[in-house]
Coordinates of C-alpha atoms in Angstrom, one line a residue:
X1 CA -7.9 18.2 73.0
X2 CA -9.9 20.0 70.1
X3 CA -11.3 24.1 70.6
X4 CA -14.3 24.7 68.0
X5 CA -14.9 28.4 67.6
X6 CA -17.5 29.5 65.9
X7 CA -18.2 33.1 63.8
X8 CA -20.2 34.6 61.4
X9 CA -23.9 35.0 63.2
X10 CA -25.7 38.0 63.2
X11 CA -29.2 39.2 62.1
X12 CA -30.2 39.5 58.7
X13 CA -33.1 40.0 56.6
X14 CA -35.7 36.9 55.3
X15 CA -34.4 36.1 51.8
X16 CA -30.9 37.3 52.9
X17 CA -27.6 35.4 53.6
X18 CA -25.1 35.0 55.8
X19 CA -21.9 32.5 56.1
X20 CA -20.9 31.2 59.2
X21 CA -17.4 29.7 60.1
X22 CA -15.6 27.4 62.3
X23 CA -12.3 27.1 63.3
X24 CA -10.5 23.8 65.1
X25 CA -7.6 23.9 66.5
X26 CA -5.8 21.2 68.3
X27 CA -5.1 17.4 67.9
X28 CA -7.1 16.0 65.2
X29 CA -6.9 12.7 64.0
X30 CA -7.4 12.4 60.0
X31 CA -10.2 11.0 59.2
X32 CA -13.0 13.4 60.8
X33 CA -16.4 14.9 60.7
X34 CA -17.7 18.1 61.3
X35 CA -20.8 19.7 60.9
X36 CA -23.4 22.0 62.1
X37 CA -26.3 22.2 64.4
X38 CA -28.8 24.4 65.5
X39 CA -31.1 24.5 68.6
X40 CA -34.1 27.3 68.6
X41 CA -35.7 28.6 72.1
X42 CA -38.1 25.6 73.1
X43 CA -36.8 23.0 70.2
X44 CA -34.5 20.1 70.5
X45 CA -31.0 20.1 69.1
X46 CA -31.0 19.6 65.3
X47 CA -28.6 18.6 62.5
X48 CA -28.7 21.1 59.8
X49 CA -25.4 19.6 57.7
X50 CA -22.5 17.4 58.2
X51 CA -19.1 16.9 56.3
X52 CA -16.6 14.3 55.9
X53 CA -13.7 14.3 53.8
X54 CA -16.0 13.2 50.4
X55 CA -19.5 13.6 51.6
X56 CA -22.0 16.3 52.5
X57 CA -25.4 15.7 54.3
X58 CA -28.2 18.3 54.7
X59 CA -31.4 18.1 56.7
X60 CA -34.5 18.4 54.1
X61 CA -35.6 22.1 55.7
X62 CA -32.2 23.3 54.4
X63 CA -31.6 21.7 50.9
X64 CA -30.8 24.1 48.2
X65 CA -30.5 26.5 50.4
X66 CA -27.3 26.0 52.5
X67 CA -23.7 24.8 51.4
X68 CA -21.6 23.4 53.8
X69 CA -17.9 23.2 53.2
X70 CA -14.1 22.6 54.7
X71 CA -11.0 23.7 54.3
X72 CA -8.4 20.8 55.2
X73 CA -5.7 23.5 55.5
X74 CA -6.9 26.0 57.9
X75 CA -9.4 23.3 59.8
X76 CA -12.2 25.5 59.2
X77 CA -16.0 24.6 58.2
X78 CA -18.4 27.0 56.9
X79 CA -22.0 26.8 55.9
X80 CA -23.3 29.2 53.4
X81 CA -26.6 30.0 53.9
X82 CA -28.8 31.3 51.3
X83 CA -32.4 32.3 51.1
X84 CA -32.6 32.6 54.7
X85 CA -36.5 32.0 56.7
X86 CA -37.5 33.5 60.0
X87 CA -37.5 29.5 61.0
X88 CA -34.0 29.3 60.7
X89 CA -33.4 31.7 63.5
X90 CA -31.4 29.8 66.5
X91 CA -28.5 29.2 67.9
X92 CA -25.9 27.2 65.2
X93 CA -23.5 25.0 66.6
X94 CA -20.1 23.5 65.0
X95 CA -19.5 20.2 66.1
X96 CA -16.7 17.9 65.0
X97 CA -16.0 13.8 65.5
X98 CA -13.1 12.1 64.9
X99 CA -11.4 8.9 66.6
X100 CA -9.3 6.0 66.5
X101 CA -9.3 2.4 66.8
X102 CA -13.1 2.2 67.3
X103 CA -13.1 5.4 69.8
X104 CA -14.8 8.3 68.6
X105 CA -15.1 11.5 70.5
X106 CA -17.3 14.8 69.9
X107 CA -16.5 18.3 70.4
X108 CA -19.0 21.1 70.4
X109 CA -18.2 25.1 69.6
X110 CA -20.1 27.7 72.1
X111 CA -22.6 28.5 69.4
X112 CA -23.6 31.8 67.5
X113 CA -26.8 33.9 67.3
X114 CA -28.4 33.3 63.9
X115 CA -31.6 35.7 63.3
X116 CA -33.4 36.3 60.1
X117 CA -36.0 39.2 60.9
X118 CA -37.7 42.0 59.3

């Protein structure tokens, strides 16, 4: 029903910036939320940021450095990452949640690698 494709990952030096993009396609209900999660080797997948039609939320470690935004017309969500640190290295996954009549469905992209290293 819904497909998510991430792009924008790569290698960046500490202190650098990177912008991730996620394009959604398929049938998406109007009241939806999108977010970014990440998973580093040996660690659990963790929430990075989420965005609804009117609010955003970030994990504490990225506040002030990352900004999530979305383009409703193009059905895309972005994650602008500034002042990157080596500990930000992970596979970043795009996520979308939508639903109707009390049923919520989650969709995930395949992930894009972000590596912060000199």
